PDB file of C-alpha atoms in Angstrom:
ATOM      1  CA  UNK A 892      -0.061  -0.224  -0.111  1.00  0.00           C
ATOM      2  CA  UNK A 893       0.753   3.333  -0.461  1.00  0.00           C
ATOM      3  CA  UNK A 894      -1.657   6.127   0.199  1.00  0.00           C
ATOM      4  CA  UNK A 895      -3.682   4.508   2.598  1.00  0.00           C
ATOM      5  CA  UNK A 896      -4.526   0.675   2.340  1.00  0.00           C
ATOM      6  CA  UNK A 897      -4.004  -1.622  -0.864  1.00  0.00           C
ATOM      7  CA  UNK A 898      -4.911  -5.318  -0.255  1.00  0.00           C
ATOM      8  CA  UNK A 899      -1.691  -7.191  -1.527  1.00  0.00           C
ATOM      9  CA  UNK A 900      -1.306 -11.362  -1.837  1.00  0.00           C
ATOM     10  CA  UNK A 901       0.490 -13.251   0.357  1.00  0.00           C
ATOM     11  CA  UNK A 902       4.391 -12.102   0.500  1.00  0.00           C
ATOM     12  CA  UNK A 903       7.348 -13.060   2.388  1.00  0.00           C
ATOM     13  CA  UNK A 904       8.032 -11.058   5.252  1.00  0.00           C
ATOM     14  CA  UNK A 905       8.186  -7.389   4.342  1.00  0.00           C
ATOM     15  CA  UNK A 906       9.359  -4.185   6.606  1.00  0.00           C
ATOM     16  CA  UNK A 907       6.838  -1.355   6.381  1.00  0.00           C
ATOM     17  CA  UNK A 908       8.126   1.525   4.983  1.00  0.00           C
ATOM     18  CA  UNK A 909       7.595   5.233   4.993  1.00  0.00           C
ATOM     19  CA  UNK A 910       7.940   7.669   2.210  1.00  0.00           C
ATOM     20  CA  UNK A 911       7.980  11.411   2.840  1.00  0.00           C
ATOM     21  CA  UNK A 912       9.393  13.887   0.408  1.00  0.00           C
ATOM     22  CA  UNK A 913      12.890  16.021   1.100  1.00  0.00           C
ATOM     23  CA  UNK A 914      12.810  18.987   3.635  1.00  0.00           C
ATOM     24  CA  UNK A 915      11.811  21.922   1.852  1.00  0.00           C
ATOM     25  CA  UNK A 916      10.361  25.724   2.310  1.00  0.00           C
ATOM     26  CA  UNK A 917       7.595  25.898   4.962  1.00  0.00           C
ATOM     27  CA  UNK A 918       4.998  28.810   5.658  1.00  0.00           C
ATOM     28  CA  UNK A 919       6.451  30.300   9.336  1.00  0.00           C
ATOM     29  CA  UNK A 920       2.697  31.115  10.329  1.00  0.00           C
ATOM     30  CA  UNK A 921       1.742  27.237   9.672  1.00  0.00           C
ATOM     31  CA  UNK A 922       4.746  26.079  11.846  1.00  0.00           C
ATOM     32  CA  UNK A 923       4.159  29.036  14.564  1.00  0.00           C
ATOM     33  CA  UNK A 924       0.425  27.301  14.848  1.00  0.00           C
ATOM     34  CA  UNK A 925       0.919  23.850  13.474  1.00  0.00           C
ATOM     35  CA  UNK A 926      -0.448  21.863  16.790  1.00  0.00           C
ATOM     36  CA  UNK A 927      -3.594  24.547  17.077  1.00  0.00           C
ATOM     37  CA  UNK A 928      -4.111  23.701  13.339  1.00  0.00           C
ATOM     38  CA  UNK A 929      -4.023  20.260  13.738  1.00  0.00           C
ATOM     39  CA  UNK A 930      -6.110  20.308  17.254  1.00  0.00           C
ATOM     40  CA  UNK A 931      -9.085  18.942  15.242  1.00  0.00           C
ATOM     41  CA  UNK A 932      -6.714  15.662  13.258  1.00  0.00           C
ATOM     42  CA  UNK A 933      -5.974  14.918  16.799  1.00  0.00           C
ATOM     43  CA  UNK A 934      -9.335  14.495  18.165  1.00  0.00           C
ATOM     44  CA  UNK A 935     -10.085  12.314  15.333  1.00  0.00           C
ATOM     45  CA  UNK A 936      -7.208  10.146  15.636  1.00  0.00           C
ATOM     46  CA  UNK A 937      -8.122   9.502  19.801  1.00  0.00           C
ATOM     47  CA  UNK A 938     -11.335   8.543  18.463  1.00  0.00           C
ATOM     48  CA  UNK A 939     -10.057   6.237  15.905  1.00  0.00           C
ATOM     49  CA  UNK A 940      -7.462   5.065  18.251  1.00  0.00           C
ATOM     50  CA  UNK A 941      -9.961   3.613  20.500  1.00  0.00           C
ATOM     51  CA  UNK A 942     -11.672   2.207  17.770  1.00  0.00           C
ATOM     52  CA  UNK A 943      -8.731   0.476  16.147  1.00  0.00           C
ATOM     53  CA  UNK A 944      -7.529  -0.949  20.020  1.00  0.00           C
ATOM     54  CA  UNK A 945     -10.910  -2.962  19.901  1.00  0.00           C
ATOM     55  CA  UNK A 946     -10.431  -4.063  15.996  1.00  0.00           C
ATOM     56  CA  UNK A 947      -6.925  -5.254  16.976  1.00  0.00           C
ATOM     57  CA  UNK A 948      -8.065  -7.228  19.756  1.00  0.00           C
ATOM     58  CA  UNK A 949     -10.682  -8.978  17.534  1.00  0.00           C
ATOM     59  CA  UNK A 950      -7.596  -9.311  14.849  1.00  0.00           C
ATOM     60  CA  UNK A 951      -5.476 -11.279  17.288  1.00  0.00           C
ATOM     61  CA  UNK A 952      -8.559 -13.731  17.698  1.00  0.00           C
ATOM     62  CA  UNK A 953      -8.612 -14.259  14.084  1.00  0.00           C
ATOM     63  CA  UNK A 954      -4.868 -14.191  13.262  1.00  0.00           C
ATOM     64  CA  UNK A 955      -4.484 -16.789  16.180  1.00  0.00           C
ATOM     65  CA  UNK A 956      -6.784 -19.231  14.398  1.00  0.00           C
ATOM     66  CA  UNK A 957      -6.484 -18.358  10.290  1.00  0.00           C
ATOM     67  CA  UNK A 958      -2.420 -17.200  10.523  1.00  0.00           C
ATOM     68  CA  UNK A 959      -3.863 -13.785   8.977  1.00  0.00           C
ATOM     69  CA  UNK A 960      -5.741 -11.005   9.246  1.00  0.00           C
ATOM     70  CA  UNK A 961      -9.019 -10.606   7.982  1.00  0.00           C
ATOM     71  CA  UNK A 962      -9.201  -8.424   4.965  1.00  0.00           C
ATOM     72  CA  UNK A 963     -12.035  -6.723   6.217  1.00  0.00           C
ATOM     73  CA  UNK A 964      -9.784  -5.828   9.727  1.00  0.00           C
ATOM     74  CA  UNK A 965      -6.693  -5.398   7.848  1.00  0.00           C
ATOM     75  CA  UNK A 966      -8.225  -2.519   5.816  1.00  0.00           C
ATOM     76  CA  UNK A 967      -9.385  -0.661   8.855  1.00  0.00           C
ATOM     77  CA  UNK A 968      -5.990  -1.041  10.670  1.00  0.00           C
ATOM     78  CA  UNK A 969      -4.177  -0.282   7.822  1.00  0.00           C
ATOM     79  CA  UNK A 970      -6.160   2.795   6.839  1.00  0.00           C
ATOM     80  CA  UNK A 971      -5.593   4.019  10.468  1.00  0.00           C
ATOM     81  CA  UNK A 972      -2.117   3.757  10.609  1.00  0.00           C
ATOM     82  CA  UNK A 973      -1.673   5.597   7.194  1.00  0.00           C
ATOM     83  CA  UNK A 974      -3.961   8.501   8.622  1.00  0.00           C
ATOM     84  CA  UNK A 975      -2.190   8.670  11.884  1.00  0.00           C
ATOM     85  CA  UNK A 976       1.283   8.793  10.533  1.00  0.00           C
ATOM     86  CA  UNK A 977       0.033  11.442   7.784  1.00  0.00           C
ATOM     87  CA  UNK A 978      -0.720  13.470  11.095  1.00  0.00           C
ATOM     88  CA  UNK A 979       2.321  12.787  13.350  1.00  0.00           C
ATOM     89  CA  UNK A 980       4.561  13.727  10.214  1.00  0.00           C
ATOM     90  CA  UNK A 981       2.587  17.048   9.783  1.00  0.00           C
ATOM     91  CA  UNK A 982       2.765  17.492  13.604  1.00  0.00           C
ATOM     92  CA  UNK A 983       6.556  16.793  13.887  1.00  0.00           C
ATOM     93  CA  UNK A 984       7.124  19.311  10.707  1.00  0.00           C
ATOM     94  CA  UNK A 985       8.044  17.002   8.454  1.00  0.00           C
ATOM     95  CA  UNK A 986       5.881  18.356   5.785  1.00  0.00           C
ATOM     96  CA  UNK A 987       4.176  21.523   5.452  1.00  0.00           C
ATOM     97  CA  UNK A 988       1.002  19.636   4.019  1.00  0.00           C
ATOM     98  CA  UNK A 989      -2.422  19.391   6.312  1.00  0.00           C
ATOM     99  CA  UNK A 990      -3.569  15.622   6.227  1.00  0.00           C
ATOM    100  CA  UNK A 991      -6.987  15.009   4.873  1.00  0.00           C
ATOM    101  CA  UNK A 992      -9.804  13.400   6.977  1.00  0.00           C
ATOM    102  CA  UNK A 993      -9.410  10.524   4.979  1.00  0.00           C
ATOM    103  CA  UNK A 994      -7.700   6.809   5.091  1.00  0.00           C
ATOM    104  CA  UNK A 995      -7.005   6.898   1.632  1.00  0.00           C
ATOM    105  CA  UNK A 996      -5.539  10.464   0.845  1.00  0.00           C
ATOM    106  CA  UNK A 997      -4.575  10.464  -2.413  1.00  0.00           C
ATOM    107  CA  UNK A 998      -1.943  13.097  -3.924  1.00  0.00           C
ATOM    108  CA  UNK A 999      -0.753  13.505  -0.025  1.00  0.00           C
ATOM    109  CA  UNK A1000       3.209  13.474  -0.288  1.00  0.00           C
ATOM    110  CA  UNK A1001       3.198  11.245   3.113  1.00  0.00           C
ATOM    111  CA  UNK A1002       2.795   7.524   2.567  1.00  0.00           C
ATOM    112  CA  UNK A1003       3.424   4.044   4.085  1.00  0.00           C
ATOM    113  CA  UNK A1004       3.223   0.692   2.060  1.00  0.00           C
ATOM    114  CA  UNK A1005       2.290  -2.279   3.738  1.00  0.00           C
ATOM    115  CA  UNK A1006       2.652  -5.748   2.463  1.00  0.00           C
ATOM    116  CA  UNK A1007       0.647  -8.080   4.900  1.00  0.00           C
ATOM    117  CA  UNK A1008       1.123 -11.706   4.673  1.00  0.00           C
ATOM    118  CA  UNK A1009       1.127 -14.970   6.622  1.00  0.00           C
ATOM    119  CA  UNK A1010       1.535 -14.409  10.427  1.00  0.00           C
ATOM    120  CA  UNK A1011       3.101 -17.332  12.550  1.00  0.00           C
ATOM    121  CA  UNK A1012       0.731 -18.616  15.096  1.00  0.00           C
ATOM    122  CA  UNK A1013       3.190 -18.870  17.794  1.00  0.00           C
ATOM    123  CA  UNK A1014       4.220 -14.939  17.007  1.00  0.00           C
ATOM    124  CA  UNK A1015       0.650 -14.402  17.255  1.00  0.00           C
ATOM    125  CA  UNK A1016       0.100 -15.745  20.896  1.00  0.00           C
ATOM    126  CA  UNK A1017       2.856 -14.219  22.239  1.00  0.00           C
ATOM    127  CA  UNK A1018       2.654 -10.701  20.335  1.00  0.00           C
ATOM    128  CA  UNK A1019       2.361  -8.814  23.521  1.00  0.00           C
ATOM    129  CA  UNK A1020       5.935 -10.494  25.098  1.00  0.00           C
ATOM    130  CA  UNK A1021       7.806  -9.950  21.951  1.00  0.00           C
ATOM    131  CA  UNK A1022       6.800  -6.721  21.460  1.00  0.00           C
ATOM    132  CA  UNK A1023       8.171  -5.600  24.691  1.00  0.00           C
ATOM    133  CA  UNK A1024      11.566  -4.326  24.015  1.00  0.00           C
ATOM    134  CA  UNK A1025      10.518  -2.279  20.707  1.00  0.00           C
ATOM    135  CA  UNK A1026       7.205  -0.927  23.003  1.00  0.00           C
ATOM    136  CA  UNK A1027      10.140   0.690  25.359  1.00  0.00           C
ATOM    137  CA  UNK A1028      12.408   1.641  22.920  1.00  0.00           C
ATOM    138  CA  UNK A1029       9.794   3.605  20.973  1.00  0.00           C
ATOM    139  CA  UNK A1030       8.563   5.184  24.110  1.00  0.00           C
ATOM    140  CA  UNK A1031      11.824   6.219  24.961  1.00  0.00           C
ATOM    141  CA  UNK A1032      12.412   8.105  21.589  1.00  0.00           C
ATOM    142  CA  UNK A1033       9.280   9.564  21.606  1.00  0.00           C
ATOM    143  CA  UNK A1034      10.138  10.862  25.399  1.00  0.00           C
ATOM    144  CA  UNK A1035      13.337  12.249  23.855  1.00  0.00           C
ATOM    145  CA  UNK A1036      11.707  13.870  20.685  1.00  0.00           C
ATOM    146  CA  UNK A1037       9.115  15.182  23.098  1.00  0.00           C
ATOM    147  CA  UNK A1038      11.988  16.874  25.192  1.00  0.00           C
ATOM    148  CA  UNK A1039      13.738  18.726  22.170  1.00  0.00           C
ATOM    149  CA  UNK A1040      10.778  18.912  19.512  1.00  0.00           C
ATOM    150  CA  UNK A1041      10.269  22.635  20.620  1.00  0.00           C
ATOM    151  CA  UNK A1042      13.811  23.343  19.392  1.00  0.00           C
ATOM    152  CA  UNK A1043      13.319  21.871  16.135  1.00  0.00           C
ATOM    153  CA  UNK A1044      10.149  23.885  16.073  1.00  0.00           C
ATOM    154  CA  UNK A1045      11.750  27.083  16.858  1.00  0.00           C
ATOM    155  CA  UNK A1046      14.951  26.282  14.328  1.00  0.00           C
ATOM    156  CA  UNK A1047      11.968  25.909  11.469  1.00  0.00           C
ATOM    157  CA  UNK A1048      10.181  28.620  12.548  1.00  0.00           C
ATOM    158  CA  UNK A1049      13.269  30.776  12.188  1.00  0.00           C
ATOM    159  CA  UNK A1050      14.735  29.318   9.256  1.00  0.00           C
ATOM    160  CA  UNK A1051      11.797  28.678   7.250  1.00  0.00           C
ATOM    161  CA  UNK A1052      12.766  24.846   6.533  1.00  0.00           C
ATOM    162  CA  UNK A1053      13.862  21.716   8.499  1.00  0.00           C
ATOM    163  CA  UNK A1054      17.418  21.158   8.400  1.00  0.00           C
ATOM    164  CA  UNK A1055      18.268  17.814   6.797  1.00  0.00           C
ATOM    165  CA  UNK A1056      20.082  16.293   9.760  1.00  0.00           C
ATOM    166  CA  UNK A1057      16.748  17.389  12.130  1.00  0.00           C
ATOM    167  CA  UNK A1058      14.618  16.202   9.231  1.00  0.00           C
ATOM    168  CA  UNK A1059      16.477  12.767   8.964  1.00  0.00           C
ATOM    169  CA  UNK A1060      16.317  12.249  12.918  1.00  0.00           C
ATOM    170  CA  UNK A1061      12.844  13.004  13.040  1.00  0.00           C
ATOM    171  CA  UNK A1062      12.059  10.837   9.965  1.00  0.00           C
ATOM    172  CA  UNK A1063      13.611   7.937  11.695  1.00  0.00           C
ATOM    173  CA  UNK A1064      11.896   8.366  14.888  1.00  0.00           C
ATOM    174  CA  UNK A1065       8.759   8.848  12.705  1.00  0.00           C
ATOM    175  CA  UNK A1066       9.172   5.520  11.142  1.00  0.00           C
ATOM    176  CA  UNK A1067      10.095   3.599  13.529  1.00  0.00           C
ATOM    177  CA  UNK A1068       7.133   4.360  15.500  1.00  0.00           C
ATOM    178  CA  UNK A1069       4.927   3.547  12.318  1.00  0.00           C
ATOM    179  CA  UNK A1070       6.896   0.038  12.246  1.00  0.00           C
ATOM    180  CA  UNK A1071       6.168  -0.645  15.838  1.00  0.00           C
ATOM    181  CA  UNK A1072       2.804  -0.233  15.577  1.00  0.00           C
ATOM    182  CA  UNK A1073       2.233  -1.908  12.193  1.00  0.00           C
ATOM    183  CA  UNK A1074       3.836  -5.129  14.056  1.00  0.00           C
ATOM    184  CA  UNK A1075       1.254  -4.476  17.303  1.00  0.00           C
ATOM    185  CA  UNK A1076      -1.467  -4.451  14.681  1.00  0.00           C
ATOM    186  CA  UNK A1077       0.081  -7.624  13.240  1.00  0.00           C
ATOM    187  CA  UNK A1078       0.126  -5.846  10.004  1.00  0.00           C
ATOM    188  CA  UNK A1079       3.387  -7.094   9.377  1.00  0.00           C
ATOM    189  CA  UNK A1080       5.381 -10.322  10.612  1.00  0.00           C
ATOM    190  CA  UNK A1081       8.965  -7.990  10.457  1.00  0.00           C
ATOM    191  CA  UNK A1082       9.857  -6.939  13.719  1.00  0.00           C
ATOM    192  CA  UNK A1083      10.458  -2.952  13.955  1.00  0.00           C
ATOM    193  CA  UNK A1084      14.139  -2.337  13.419  1.00  0.00           C
ATOM    194  CA  UNK A1085      16.610   0.450  11.819  1.00  0.00           C
ATOM    195  CA  UNK A1086      15.863   3.366  13.981  1.00  0.00           C
ATOM    196  CA  UNK A1087      19.401   4.405  12.797  1.00  0.00           C
ATOM    197  CA  UNK A1088      18.582   4.221   9.237  1.00  0.00           C
ATOM    198  CA  UNK A1089      18.946   2.167   5.912  1.00  0.00           C
ATOM    199  CA  UNK A1090      22.286   0.617   4.905  1.00  0.00           C
ATOM    200  CA  UNK A1091      22.966  -1.522   2.155  1.00  0.00           C
ATOM    201  CA  UNK A1092      23.042  -5.384   3.317  1.00  0.00           C
ATOM    202  CA  UNK A1093      27.027  -6.650   2.522  1.00  0.00           C
ATOM    203  CA  UNK A1094      27.622  -7.141  -0.738  1.00  0.00           C
ATOM    204  CA  UNK A1095      24.429  -6.260  -2.121  1.00  0.00           C
ATOM    205  CA  UNK A1096      23.105  -2.931  -3.573  1.00  0.00           C
ATOM    206  CA  UNK A1097      19.740  -0.533  -2.196  1.00  0.00           C
ATOM    207  CA  UNK A1098      16.452  -1.347  -2.805  1.00  0.00           C
ATOM    208  CA  UNK A1099      15.394   0.984  -5.764  1.00  0.00           C
ATOM    209  CA  UNK A1100      13.736   4.045  -4.993  1.00  0.00           C
ATOM    210  CA  UNK A1101      10.209   4.658  -5.318  1.00  0.00           C
ATOM    211  CA  UNK A1102       8.347   6.249  -8.171  1.00  0.00           C
ATOM    212  CA  UNK A1103       7.669   9.217  -5.912  1.00  0.00           C
ATOM    213  CA  UNK A1104      10.175  11.584  -4.592  1.00  0.00           C
ATOM    214  CA  UNK A1105      11.281  10.249  -1.294  1.00  0.00           C
ATOM    215  CA  UNK A1106      13.980  11.387   1.565  1.00  0.00           C
ATOM    216  CA  UNK A1107      13.225   8.048   3.627  1.00  0.00           C
ATOM    217  CA  UNK A1108      13.446   5.153   0.890  1.00  0.00           C
ATOM    218  CA  UNK A1109      16.572   4.423   2.141  1.00  0.00           C
ATOM    219  CA  UNK A1110      16.721   6.656   4.397  1.00  0.00           C
ATOM    220  CA  UNK A1111      20.195   7.437   5.226  1.00  0.00           C
ATOM    221  CA  UNK A1112      21.767   9.168   8.391  1.00  0.00           C
ATOM    222  CA  UNK A1113      24.566  11.137   8.149  1.00  0.00           C
ATOM    223  CA  UNK A1114      26.865  11.447  11.628  1.00  0.00           C
ATOM    224  CA  UNK A1115      24.774  14.505  13.024  1.00  0.00           C
ATOM    225  CA  UNK A1116      21.589  12.906  12.165  1.00  0.00           C
ATOM    226  CA  UNK A1117      22.608   9.531  14.280  1.00  0.00           C
ATOM    227  CA  UNK A1118      23.729  12.161  16.936  1.00  0.00           C
ATOM    228  CA  UNK A1119      20.285  13.481  17.428  1.00  0.00           C
ATOM    229  CA  UNK A1120      19.037  10.198  17.284  1.00  0.00           C
ATOM    230  CA  UNK A1121      21.384   9.182  20.110  1.00  0.00           C
ATOM    231  CA  UNK A1122      20.332  12.324  22.020  1.00  0.00           C
ATOM    232  CA  UNK A1123      16.572  11.538  22.004  1.00  0.00           C
ATOM    233  CA  UNK A1124      17.497   8.157  23.122  1.00  0.00           C
ATOM    234  CA  UNK A1125      19.688   9.470  26.156  1.00  0.00           C
ATOM    235  CA  UNK A1126      16.769  12.329  26.839  1.00  0.00           C
ATOM    236  CA  UNK A1127      14.414   9.649  26.780  1.00  0.00           C
ATOM    237  CA  UNK A1128      15.723   7.628  29.190  1.00  0.00           C
ATOM    238  CA  UNK A1129      16.365  10.622  31.436  1.00  0.00           C
ATOM    239  CA  UNK A1130      12.747  11.781  31.232  1.00  0.00           C
ATOM    240  CA  UNK A1131      11.640   8.251  31.897  1.00  0.00           C
ATOM    241  CA  UNK A1132      13.777   7.886  35.020  1.00  0.00           C
ATOM    242  CA  UNK A1133      12.801  10.961  36.257  1.00  0.00           C
ATOM    243  CA  UNK A1134       9.035  10.514  35.775  1.00  0.00           C
ATOM    244  CA  UNK A1135       9.206   7.110  37.643  1.00  0.00           C
ATOM    245  CA  UNK A1136      11.074   9.091  40.444  1.00  0.00           C
ATOM    246  CA  UNK A1137       8.468  11.459  40.682  1.00  0.00           C
ATOM    247  CA  UNK A1138       5.545   8.943  40.569  1.00  0.00           C
ATOM    248  CA  UNK A1139       7.756   6.740  43.351  1.00  0.00           C
ATOM    249  CA  UNK A1140       8.103  10.070  45.145  1.00  0.00           C
ATOM    250  CA  UNK A1141       4.349  10.957  44.873  1.00  0.00           C
ATOM    251  CA  UNK A1142       3.392   7.640  46.112  1.00  0.00           C
ATOM    252  CA  UNK A1143       5.628   7.573  48.962  1.00  0.00           C
ATOM    253  CA  UNK A1144       3.988  10.876  50.182  1.00  0.00           C
ATOM    254  CA  UNK A1145       0.605   9.430  50.044  1.00  0.00           C
ATOM    255  CA  UNK A1146       1.277   6.254  51.828  1.00  0.00           C
ATOM    256  CA  UNK A1147       2.805   8.688  54.837  1.00  0.00           C
ATOM    257  CA  UNK A1148       0.001  10.999  54.619  1.00  0.00           C
ATOM    258  CA  UNK A1149      -2.527   7.722  54.576  1.00  0.00           C
ATOM    259  CA  UNK A1150      -0.466   6.569  57.586  1.00  0.00           C
ATOM    260  CA  UNK A1151      -0.938  10.183  59.565  1.00  0.00           C
ATOM    261  CA  UNK A1152      -4.211  10.028  59.172  1.00  0.00           C
ATOM    262  CA  UNK A1153      -4.712   6.450  59.966  1.00  0.00           C
ATOM    263  CA  UNK A1154      -2.635   7.414  63.252  1.00  0.00           C
ATOM    264  CA  UNK A1155      -4.077  10.704  64.030  1.00  0.00           C
ATOM    265  CA  UNK A1156      -6.198  10.865  67.419  1.00  0.00           C
ATOM    266  CA  UNK A1157     -10.053  11.251  66.962  1.00  0.00           C
ATOM    267  CA  UNK A1158     -11.079  13.783  68.779  1.00  0.00           C
ATOM    268  CA  UNK A1159     -14.995  14.609  69.496  1.00  0.00           C
ATOM    269  CA  UNK A1160     -16.545  17.694  70.869  1.00  0.00           C
TER     270      UNK A1160
END
């Protein structure tokens, strides 16, 4: 699939692909008001996300018995993932194109490609366990991106475009997140990988580029972009640790308050 969702016949394991055009000029007023402009999109994504959760649960049972997602379920989940990825790409300033309220967005520059195939029933059965490492890494890099996204926003606002190293690093995080979601939804049997970009396998050339202009297929990260991804991982770990520490301290204070209340003398007038 490219824009939205197109059923494919059974294929070998295929890692989902993300196509985003090279970074170009962006209108500063849309950069300044990006999150406000996307507020209706966030609401729709949240509502559809609830539906996607229940559809994924149903799909899990179906895939466990049949070894693949039913076409209707794959259609909905694939369309939702394409739509959610377009909204995320716009929010992260990868493109200056407002995403349409549609699963099938013909002509939109952000595209994903999914080629669903047969699923290993054992991998489906233990999907929740298998996806824990990828879920942790996805959460960490999202924490890290959240910590520095305001810096990227300010740079893009001032320059009127996103510098290529920043673009590549953000695109790497968005692509890895999309691949994790596709694996979680059983739209692919391929485990999410290549957070630090693509590289040709030893002795083999890179796969051919898509027909539409794409800066992310292949996604080749230079040293500055890789350094930004490492920075996001470090900041994500620190943010996660700080959040856990705050929660533990809050629970401790709540326990102390509860104990003090329970042992306080009861007075009557």
